[in-house]
Amino acid sequence: METKDSKRMNRRAFLKALGDGSARLAGASAIAGTVAALAGCGPKHRESTAAAPGEVPTDKMTYRTNPHTGDRVSLLGYGCMRWPTRPRSDGKGDEVDQETVNELVDYAIGHGVNYFDTSPVYVQGLSERSTGIALSRHPRDKYFLATKLSNFSNYTRENSLAMYRRSLEELQTDYFDYYLLHSVGGGTGIPLVRARYFDNGMMDFLLREREAGRVRNLGWSFHGDVRVFDYMLSLDIPWDFV
């Protein structure tokens, strides 16, 4: 398994490392997202039971333990892209059904889920606030929180910084367990990635945020051109997860 000290990792080596299973993370609404080399966040102290090799228990949650931090992350994560909505009382569009969201989060945590993945653009921009309300009712050390820099339509430095800071406020937290560059690989490929995250200085900012502890793990999600995937892995950046 490559570690955060590795400078380069090609796609073949990366995919082989994923198959080794020594540091995996399940996230988003499907069981997705894999830790390549986690760093930064202290261990969570949730009680869990490990299955024997090859065994998949059906009566308890399965966890993956990050060998670098000791984090025990639930194999099944909760994606917050489809929170239930209902018509507003004033007839002006929809709103999140917060009571139902609270019940869903309580049920998930009660059954061992401890990884929650959201974004500023989910549920027409309402997901982070709703997720923050539901999760803030639980101790902060009982769950891992993931969100993204989803600066698709406006990737100026000013707007990107505002989005980052708004995520902290909406999610009622002072740090992110996992923070992702959202959906690299689409559009014009590498030029778009550079415009969204590098040319505007946001990558330097996020690396400083990781040093300060406000981003515990820094990574990215991928949709699109595999050349962008290879490009991201070729950068001299110690990514924590993908």
mmCIF file of N, CA and C in Angstrom, residues 6 31 65 93 99 144 179 189 199 202:
data_model
loop_
_atom_site.group_PDB
_atom_site.id
_atom_site.type_symbol
_atom_site.label_atom_id
_atom_site.label_comp_id
_atom_site.label_asym_id
_atom_site.label_seq_id
_atom_site.Cartn_x
_atom_site.Cartn_y
_atom_site.Cartn_z
ATOM 1 N N SER A 6 4.503 8.779 -0.308
ATOM 2 C CA SER A 6 4.798 8.462 -1.700
ATOM 3 C C SER A 6 4.590 9.691 -2.568
ATOM 4 N N ILE A 31 -21.751 2.106 -1.990
ATOM 5 C CA ILE A 31 -20.563 1.857 -1.181
ATOM 6 C C ILE A 31 -19.368 2.221 -2.050
ATOM 7 N N THR A 65 -10.420 -0.427 9.310
ATOM 8 C CA THR A 65 -9.536 0.344 10.173
ATOM 9 C C THR A 65 -8.389 0.923 9.357
ATOM 10 N N GLY A 93 -42.144 26.463 -3.719
ATOM 11 C CA GLY A 93 -41.151 25.408 -3.866
ATOM 12 C C GLY A 93 -41.182 24.387 -2.743
ATOM 13 N N GLU A 99 -37.640 16.573 9.983
ATOM 14 C CA GLU A 99 -37.975 15.554 10.974
ATOM 15 C C GLU A 99 -37.632 14.152 10.465
ATOM 16 N N PHE A 144 -17.946 10.443 11.052
ATOM 17 C CA PHE A 144 -17.014 11.091 10.140
ATOM 18 C C PHE A 144 -17.830 11.888 9.130
ATOM 19 N N TYR A 179 -12.507 15.915 3.039
ATOM 20 C CA TYR A 179 -12.884 17.021 2.152
ATOM 21 C C TYR A 179 -12.403 16.677 0.751
ATOM 22 N N GLY A 189 -11.486 18.476 -18.973
ATOM 23 C CA GLY A 189 -10.468 17.612 -18.405
ATOM 24 C C GLY A 189 -9.461 18.353 -17.559
ATOM 25 N N ASP A 199 -5.181 27.078 -10.395
ATOM 26 C CA ASP A 199 -4.893 28.435 -10.867
ATOM 27 C C ASP A 199 -5.460 29.503 -9.934
ATOM 28 N N MET A 202 -6.729 27.607 -4.702
ATOM 29 C CA MET A 202 -7.490 26.850 -3.719
ATOM 30 C C MET A 202 -6.745 25.612 -3.223
#
